[in-house]
PDB file of C-alpha atoms in Angstrom:
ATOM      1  CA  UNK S   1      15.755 -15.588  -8.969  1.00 71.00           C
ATOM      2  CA  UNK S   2      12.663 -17.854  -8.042  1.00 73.00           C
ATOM      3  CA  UNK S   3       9.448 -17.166 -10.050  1.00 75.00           C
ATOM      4  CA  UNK S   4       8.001 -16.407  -6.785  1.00 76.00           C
ATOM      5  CA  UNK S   5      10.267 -14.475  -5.625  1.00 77.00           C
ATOM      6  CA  UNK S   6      10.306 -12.328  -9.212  1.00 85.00           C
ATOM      7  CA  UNK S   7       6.886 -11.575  -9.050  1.00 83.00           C
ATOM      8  CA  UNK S   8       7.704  -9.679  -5.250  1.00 85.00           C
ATOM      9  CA  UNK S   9      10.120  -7.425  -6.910  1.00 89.00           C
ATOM     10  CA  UNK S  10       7.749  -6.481  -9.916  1.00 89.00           C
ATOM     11  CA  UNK S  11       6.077  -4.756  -6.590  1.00 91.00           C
ATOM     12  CA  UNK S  12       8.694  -3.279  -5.873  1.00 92.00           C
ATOM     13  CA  UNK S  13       9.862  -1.970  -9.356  1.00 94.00           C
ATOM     14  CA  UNK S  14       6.906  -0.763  -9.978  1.00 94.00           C
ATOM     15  CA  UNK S  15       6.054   1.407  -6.650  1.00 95.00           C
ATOM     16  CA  UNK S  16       8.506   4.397  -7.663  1.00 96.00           C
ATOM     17  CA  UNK S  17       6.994   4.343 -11.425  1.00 96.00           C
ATOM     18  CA  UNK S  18       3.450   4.582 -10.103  1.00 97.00           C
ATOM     19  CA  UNK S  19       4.575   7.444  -7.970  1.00 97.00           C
ATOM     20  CA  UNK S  20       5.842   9.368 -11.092  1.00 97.00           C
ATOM     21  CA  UNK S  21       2.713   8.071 -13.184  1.00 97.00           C
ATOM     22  CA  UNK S  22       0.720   9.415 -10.329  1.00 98.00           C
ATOM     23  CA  UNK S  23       3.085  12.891  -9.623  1.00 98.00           C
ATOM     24  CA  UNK S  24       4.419  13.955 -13.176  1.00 97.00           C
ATOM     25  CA  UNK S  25       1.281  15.284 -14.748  1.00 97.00           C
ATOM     26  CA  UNK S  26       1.019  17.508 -11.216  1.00 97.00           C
ATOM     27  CA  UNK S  27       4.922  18.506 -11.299  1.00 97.00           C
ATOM     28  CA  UNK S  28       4.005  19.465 -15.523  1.00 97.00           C
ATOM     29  CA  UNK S  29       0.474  20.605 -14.865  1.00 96.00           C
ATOM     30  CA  UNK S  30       0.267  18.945 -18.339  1.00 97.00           C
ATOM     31  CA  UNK S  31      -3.685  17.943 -18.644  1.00 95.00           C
ATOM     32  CA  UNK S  32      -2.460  15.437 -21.363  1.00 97.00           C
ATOM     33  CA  UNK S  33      -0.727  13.682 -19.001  1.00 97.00           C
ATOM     34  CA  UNK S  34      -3.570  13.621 -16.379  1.00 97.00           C
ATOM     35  CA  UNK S  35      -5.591  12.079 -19.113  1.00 97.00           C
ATOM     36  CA  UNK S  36      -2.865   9.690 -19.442  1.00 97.00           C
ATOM     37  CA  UNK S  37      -2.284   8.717 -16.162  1.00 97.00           C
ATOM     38  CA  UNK S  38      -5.972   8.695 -15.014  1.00 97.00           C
ATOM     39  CA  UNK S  39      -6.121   5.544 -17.805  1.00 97.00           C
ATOM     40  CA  UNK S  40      -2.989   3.940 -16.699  1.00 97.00           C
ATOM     41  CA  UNK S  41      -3.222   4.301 -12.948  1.00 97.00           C
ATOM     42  CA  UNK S  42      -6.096   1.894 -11.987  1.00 97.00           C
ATOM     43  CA  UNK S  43      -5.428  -0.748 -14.511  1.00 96.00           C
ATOM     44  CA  UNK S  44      -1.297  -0.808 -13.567  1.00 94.00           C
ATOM     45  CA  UNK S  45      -2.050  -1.164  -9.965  1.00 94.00           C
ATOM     46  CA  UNK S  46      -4.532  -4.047 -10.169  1.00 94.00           C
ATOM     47  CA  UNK S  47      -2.112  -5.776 -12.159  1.00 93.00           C
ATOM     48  CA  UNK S  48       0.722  -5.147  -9.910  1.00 90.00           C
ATOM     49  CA  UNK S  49      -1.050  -5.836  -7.015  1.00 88.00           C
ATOM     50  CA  UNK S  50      -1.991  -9.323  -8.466  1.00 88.00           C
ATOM     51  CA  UNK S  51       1.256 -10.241  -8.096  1.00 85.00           C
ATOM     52  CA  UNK S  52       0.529 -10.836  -4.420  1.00 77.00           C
ATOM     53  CA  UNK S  53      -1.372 -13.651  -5.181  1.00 78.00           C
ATOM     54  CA  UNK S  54       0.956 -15.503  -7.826  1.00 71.00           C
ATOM     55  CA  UNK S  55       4.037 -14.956  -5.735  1.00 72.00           C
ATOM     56  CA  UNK S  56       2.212 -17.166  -2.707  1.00 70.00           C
ATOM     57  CA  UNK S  57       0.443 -19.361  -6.016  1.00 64.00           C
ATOM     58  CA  UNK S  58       4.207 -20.215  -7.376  1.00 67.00           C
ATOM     59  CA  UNK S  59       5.900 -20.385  -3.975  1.00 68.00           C
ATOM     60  CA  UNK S  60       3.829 -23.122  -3.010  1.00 73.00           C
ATOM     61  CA  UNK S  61       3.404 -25.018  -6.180  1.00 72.00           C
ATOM     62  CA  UNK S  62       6.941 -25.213  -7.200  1.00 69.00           C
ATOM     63  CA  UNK S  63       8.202 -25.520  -3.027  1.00 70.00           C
ATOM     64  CA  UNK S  64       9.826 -22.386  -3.349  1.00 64.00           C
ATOM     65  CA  UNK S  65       8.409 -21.327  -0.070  1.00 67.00           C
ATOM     66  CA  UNK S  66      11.329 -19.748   1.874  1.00 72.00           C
ATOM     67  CA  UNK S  67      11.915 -17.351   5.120  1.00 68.00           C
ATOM     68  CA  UNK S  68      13.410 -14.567   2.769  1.00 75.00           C
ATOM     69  CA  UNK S  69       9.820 -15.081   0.603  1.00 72.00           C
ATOM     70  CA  UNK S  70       7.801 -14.842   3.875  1.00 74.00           C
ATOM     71  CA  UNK S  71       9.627 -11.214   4.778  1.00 79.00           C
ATOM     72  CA  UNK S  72      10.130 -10.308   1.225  1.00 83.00           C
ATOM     73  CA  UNK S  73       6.406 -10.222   0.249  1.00 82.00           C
ATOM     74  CA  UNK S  74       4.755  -8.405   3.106  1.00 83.00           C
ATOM     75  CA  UNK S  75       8.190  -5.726   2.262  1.00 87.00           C
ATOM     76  CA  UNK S  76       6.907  -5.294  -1.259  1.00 90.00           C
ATOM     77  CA  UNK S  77       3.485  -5.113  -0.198  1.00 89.00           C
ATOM     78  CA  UNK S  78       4.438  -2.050   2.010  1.00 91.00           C
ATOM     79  CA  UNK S  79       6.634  -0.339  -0.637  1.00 93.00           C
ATOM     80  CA  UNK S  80       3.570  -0.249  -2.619  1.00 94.00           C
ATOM     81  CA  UNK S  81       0.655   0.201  -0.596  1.00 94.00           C
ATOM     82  CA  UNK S  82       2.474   3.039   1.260  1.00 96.00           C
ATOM     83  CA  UNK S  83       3.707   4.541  -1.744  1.00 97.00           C
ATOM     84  CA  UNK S  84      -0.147   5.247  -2.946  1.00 97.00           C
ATOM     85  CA  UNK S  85      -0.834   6.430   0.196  1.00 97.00           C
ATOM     86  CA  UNK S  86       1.779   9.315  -0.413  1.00 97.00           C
ATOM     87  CA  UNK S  87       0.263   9.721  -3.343  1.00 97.00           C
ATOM     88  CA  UNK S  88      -2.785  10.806  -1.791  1.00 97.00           C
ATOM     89  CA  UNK S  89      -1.186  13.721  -0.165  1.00 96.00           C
ATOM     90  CA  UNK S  90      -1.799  16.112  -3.830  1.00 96.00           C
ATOM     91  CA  UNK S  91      -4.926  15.965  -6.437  1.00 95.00           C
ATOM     92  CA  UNK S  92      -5.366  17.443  -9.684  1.00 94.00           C
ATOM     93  CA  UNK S  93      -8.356  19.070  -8.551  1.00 91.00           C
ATOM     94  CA  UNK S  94      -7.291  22.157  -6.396  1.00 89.00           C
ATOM     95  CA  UNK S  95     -10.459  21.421  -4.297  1.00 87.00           C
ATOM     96  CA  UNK S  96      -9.189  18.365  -2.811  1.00 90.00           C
ATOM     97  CA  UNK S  97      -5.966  19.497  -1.826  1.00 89.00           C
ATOM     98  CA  UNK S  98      -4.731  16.664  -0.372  1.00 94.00           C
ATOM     99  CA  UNK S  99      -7.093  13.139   0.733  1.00 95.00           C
ATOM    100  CA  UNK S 100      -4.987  11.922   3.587  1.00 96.00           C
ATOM    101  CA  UNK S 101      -3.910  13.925   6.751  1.00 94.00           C
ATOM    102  CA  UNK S 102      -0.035  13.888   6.935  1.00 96.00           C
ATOM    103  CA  UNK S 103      -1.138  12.306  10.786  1.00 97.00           C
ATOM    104  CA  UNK S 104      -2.810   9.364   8.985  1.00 97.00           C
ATOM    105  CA  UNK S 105       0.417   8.587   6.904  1.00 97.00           C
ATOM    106  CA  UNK S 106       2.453   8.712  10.054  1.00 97.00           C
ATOM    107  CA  UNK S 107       1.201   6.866  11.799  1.00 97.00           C
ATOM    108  CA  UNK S 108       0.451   4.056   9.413  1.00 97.00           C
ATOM    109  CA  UNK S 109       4.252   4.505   7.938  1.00 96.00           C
ATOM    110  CA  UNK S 110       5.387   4.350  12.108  1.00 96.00           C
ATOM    111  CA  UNK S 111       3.129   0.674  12.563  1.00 95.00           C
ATOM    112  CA  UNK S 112       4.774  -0.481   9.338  1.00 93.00           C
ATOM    113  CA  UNK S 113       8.581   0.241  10.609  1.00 92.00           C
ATOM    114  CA  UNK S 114       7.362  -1.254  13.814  1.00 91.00           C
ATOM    115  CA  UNK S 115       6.408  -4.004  11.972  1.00 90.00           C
ATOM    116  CA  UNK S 116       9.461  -4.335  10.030  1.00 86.00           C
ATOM    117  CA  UNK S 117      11.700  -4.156  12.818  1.00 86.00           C
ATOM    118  CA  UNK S 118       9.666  -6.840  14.718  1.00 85.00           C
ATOM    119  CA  UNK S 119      10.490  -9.253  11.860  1.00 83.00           C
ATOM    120  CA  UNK S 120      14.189  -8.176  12.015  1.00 80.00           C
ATOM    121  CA  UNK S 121      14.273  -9.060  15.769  1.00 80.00           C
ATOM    122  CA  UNK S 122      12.557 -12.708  15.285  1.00 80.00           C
ATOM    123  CA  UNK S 123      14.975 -13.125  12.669  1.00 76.00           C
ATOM    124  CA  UNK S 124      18.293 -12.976  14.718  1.00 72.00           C
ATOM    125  CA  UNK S 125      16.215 -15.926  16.841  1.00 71.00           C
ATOM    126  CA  UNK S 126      15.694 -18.034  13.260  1.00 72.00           C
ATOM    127  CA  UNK S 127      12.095 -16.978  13.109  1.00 73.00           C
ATOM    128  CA  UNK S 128      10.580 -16.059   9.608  1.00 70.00           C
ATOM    129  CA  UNK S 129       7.723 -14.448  11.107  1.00 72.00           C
ATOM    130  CA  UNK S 130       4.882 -15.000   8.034  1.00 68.00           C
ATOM    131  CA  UNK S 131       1.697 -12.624   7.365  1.00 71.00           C
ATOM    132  CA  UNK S 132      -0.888 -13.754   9.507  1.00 76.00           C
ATOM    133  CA  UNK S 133      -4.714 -13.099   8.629  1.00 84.00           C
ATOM    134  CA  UNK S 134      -5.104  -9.956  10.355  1.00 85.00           C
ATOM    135  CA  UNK S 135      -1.940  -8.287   8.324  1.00 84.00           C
ATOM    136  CA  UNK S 136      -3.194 -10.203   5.186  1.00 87.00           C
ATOM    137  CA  UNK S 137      -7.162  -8.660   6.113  1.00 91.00           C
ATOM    138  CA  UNK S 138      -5.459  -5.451   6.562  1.00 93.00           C
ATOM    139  CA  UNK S 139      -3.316  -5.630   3.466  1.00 90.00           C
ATOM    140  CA  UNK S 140      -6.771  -5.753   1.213  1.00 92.00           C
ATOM    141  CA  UNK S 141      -8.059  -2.770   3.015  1.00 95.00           C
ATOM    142  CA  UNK S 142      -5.077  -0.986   2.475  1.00 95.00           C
ATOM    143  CA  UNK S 143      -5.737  -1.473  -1.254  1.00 94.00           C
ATOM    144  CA  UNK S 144      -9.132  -1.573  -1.515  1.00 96.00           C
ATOM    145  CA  UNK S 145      -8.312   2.027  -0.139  1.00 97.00           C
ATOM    146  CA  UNK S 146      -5.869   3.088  -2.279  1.00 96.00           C
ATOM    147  CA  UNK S 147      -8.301   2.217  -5.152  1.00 97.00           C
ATOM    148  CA  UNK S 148     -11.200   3.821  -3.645  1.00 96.00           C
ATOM    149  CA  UNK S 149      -8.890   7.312  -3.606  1.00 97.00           C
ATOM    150  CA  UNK S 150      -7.865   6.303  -7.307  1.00 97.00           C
ATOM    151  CA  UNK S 151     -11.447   5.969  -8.897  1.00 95.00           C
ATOM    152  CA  UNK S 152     -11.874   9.943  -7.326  1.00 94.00           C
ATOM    153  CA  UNK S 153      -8.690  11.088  -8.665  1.00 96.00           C
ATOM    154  CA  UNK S 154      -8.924   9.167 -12.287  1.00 96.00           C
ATOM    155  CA  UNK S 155     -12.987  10.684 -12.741  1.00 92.00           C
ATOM    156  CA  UNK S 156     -11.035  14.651 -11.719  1.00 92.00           C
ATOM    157  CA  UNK S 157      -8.235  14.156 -14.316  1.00 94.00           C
ATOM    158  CA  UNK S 158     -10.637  12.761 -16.928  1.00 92.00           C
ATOM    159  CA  UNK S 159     -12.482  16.094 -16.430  1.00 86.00           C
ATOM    160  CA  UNK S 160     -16.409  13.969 -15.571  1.00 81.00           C
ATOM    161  CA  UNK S 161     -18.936  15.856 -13.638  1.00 69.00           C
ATOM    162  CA  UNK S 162     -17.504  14.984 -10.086  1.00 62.00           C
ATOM    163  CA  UNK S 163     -15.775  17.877  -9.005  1.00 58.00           C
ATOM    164  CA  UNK S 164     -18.874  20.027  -7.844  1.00 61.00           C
ATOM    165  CA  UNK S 165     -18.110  21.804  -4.640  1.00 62.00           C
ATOM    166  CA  UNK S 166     -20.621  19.662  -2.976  1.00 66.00           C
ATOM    167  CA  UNK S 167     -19.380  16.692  -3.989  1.00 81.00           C
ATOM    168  CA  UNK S 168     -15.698  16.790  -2.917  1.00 85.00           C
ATOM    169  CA  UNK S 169     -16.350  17.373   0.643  1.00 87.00           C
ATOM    170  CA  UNK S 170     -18.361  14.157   0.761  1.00 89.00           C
ATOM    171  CA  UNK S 171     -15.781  12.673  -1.746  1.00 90.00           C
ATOM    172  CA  UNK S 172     -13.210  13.455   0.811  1.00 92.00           C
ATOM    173  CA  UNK S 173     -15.055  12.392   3.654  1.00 93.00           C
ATOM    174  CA  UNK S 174     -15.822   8.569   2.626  1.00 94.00           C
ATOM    175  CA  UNK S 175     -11.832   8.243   1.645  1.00 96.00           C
ATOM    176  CA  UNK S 176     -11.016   9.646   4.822  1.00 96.00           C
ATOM    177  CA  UNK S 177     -13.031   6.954   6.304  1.00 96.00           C
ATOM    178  CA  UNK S 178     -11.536   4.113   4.402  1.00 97.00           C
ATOM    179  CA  UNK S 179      -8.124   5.620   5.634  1.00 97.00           C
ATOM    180  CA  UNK S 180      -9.125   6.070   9.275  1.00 97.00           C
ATOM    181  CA  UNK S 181      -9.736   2.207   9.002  1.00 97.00           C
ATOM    182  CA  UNK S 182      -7.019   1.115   7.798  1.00 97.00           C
ATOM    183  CA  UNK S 183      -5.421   2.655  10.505  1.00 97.00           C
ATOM    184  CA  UNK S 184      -7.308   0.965  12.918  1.00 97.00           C
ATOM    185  CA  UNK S 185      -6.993  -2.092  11.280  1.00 96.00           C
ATOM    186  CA  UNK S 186      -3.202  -1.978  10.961  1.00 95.00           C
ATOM    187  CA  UNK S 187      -2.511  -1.338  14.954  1.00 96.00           C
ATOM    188  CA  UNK S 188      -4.956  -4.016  15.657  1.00 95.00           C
ATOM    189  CA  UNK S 189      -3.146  -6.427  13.491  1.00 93.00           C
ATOM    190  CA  UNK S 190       0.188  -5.449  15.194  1.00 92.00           C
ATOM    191  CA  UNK S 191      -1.163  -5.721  18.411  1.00 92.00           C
ATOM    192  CA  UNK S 192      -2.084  -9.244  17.339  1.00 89.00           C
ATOM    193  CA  UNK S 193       1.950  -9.786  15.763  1.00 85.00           C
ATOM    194  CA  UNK S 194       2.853  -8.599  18.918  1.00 85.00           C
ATOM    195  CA  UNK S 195       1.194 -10.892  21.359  1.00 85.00           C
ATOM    196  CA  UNK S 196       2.156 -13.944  18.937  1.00 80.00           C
ATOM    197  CA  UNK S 197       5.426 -13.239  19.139  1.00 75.00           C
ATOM    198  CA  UNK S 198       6.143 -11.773  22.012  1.00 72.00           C
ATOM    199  CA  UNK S 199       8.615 -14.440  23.152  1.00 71.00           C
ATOM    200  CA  UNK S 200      10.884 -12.728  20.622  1.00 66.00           C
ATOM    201  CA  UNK S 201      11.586  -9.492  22.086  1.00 65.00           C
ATOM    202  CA  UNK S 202      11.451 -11.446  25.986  1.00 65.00           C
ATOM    203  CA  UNK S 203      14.517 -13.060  24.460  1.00 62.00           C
ATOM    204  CA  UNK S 204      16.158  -9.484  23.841  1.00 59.00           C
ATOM    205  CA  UNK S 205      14.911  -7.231  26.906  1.00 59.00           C
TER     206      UNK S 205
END
């Protein structure tokens, strides 16, 4: 496997274990475990997520850019980023309840499938269709995000003075925000996929 290419799939190896990092000390109600995890989480995911930069880094100083690279990145990136967004569903703090509407998750899970099968169409044509800025731009937010939802969640499972009842309703409300943009952000991005390569579906209709 290309260097590149193996620091994709650490992104995607490491999606499911975040999701039990994240769930387990919820499924054990084990407050040693929230402790645990409220460490791990943050640190783990910038890590991981730097991958995305030293999989492009390597793929273009060694010339191991390749079409399976350009749809195999933005798939890990998915994986991941939509895999903390499920996370955001449950909190350890019974106040929260859940940070993201099940109608946010939708329909950023539905642009992302569109998205996917847009690349599988361009590539029956030969056409690796790439991130462009507006799906890298959105990418970011997605994770800048997901960390924003993190640092809230961490600070409740390490038991700090942030879970007043006054404070999680405004908690809740500037993560909703961040996730009502990236929504926006995500369908504006397609729209912009869509219009670039719209010469790929012509061929099909």
């Amino acid at each position: 496997m290309k260097t590149s290419n193996k620091f994709t799939f650490a992104r995607v190896i490491f999606a499911p274990i975040f999701f039990l990092i994240y769930n387990l000390p919820l499924w054990l109600k084990s407050e040693t475990l929230a402790f645990a995890s409220a460490l791990l989480m943050i640190p783990l995911l910038a890590v991981f997520e730097l991958t995305d930069y030293f999989d492009g880094h390597y793929a273009r100083k060694s010339g191991e850019v390749s079409d399976f690279g350009k749809i195999f990145d933005p798939f890990a990136d998915v994986m991941l980023n939509l895999t903390v967004f499920l996370c955001a569903f449950s909190s350890w703090n019974p106040l929260v309840g859940s940070y993201m509407p099940v109608v946010i998750f939708v329909l950023i899970m539905y642009r992302e499938f569109s998205q996917n099968f847009l690349r599988m169409v361009a590539i029956r044509h030969g056409v690796a269709i790439a991130a462009r800025s507006g799906g890298k731009f959105k990418t970011v937010f997605y994770i800048t995000s997901g960390f924003v939802m993190l640092t809230a969640e961490s600070a409740y499972r390490l038991g700090l003075p942030f879970d007043l009842d006054f404070t999680v309703p405004c908690v809740k409300i500037v993560i909703m925000v961040f996730f009502v943009i990236c929504v926006l952000l995500s369908y504006i991005s397609f729209a912009d996929y869509l219009k670039n390569f719209s010469s790929v579906f012509k061929k099909e209709i």
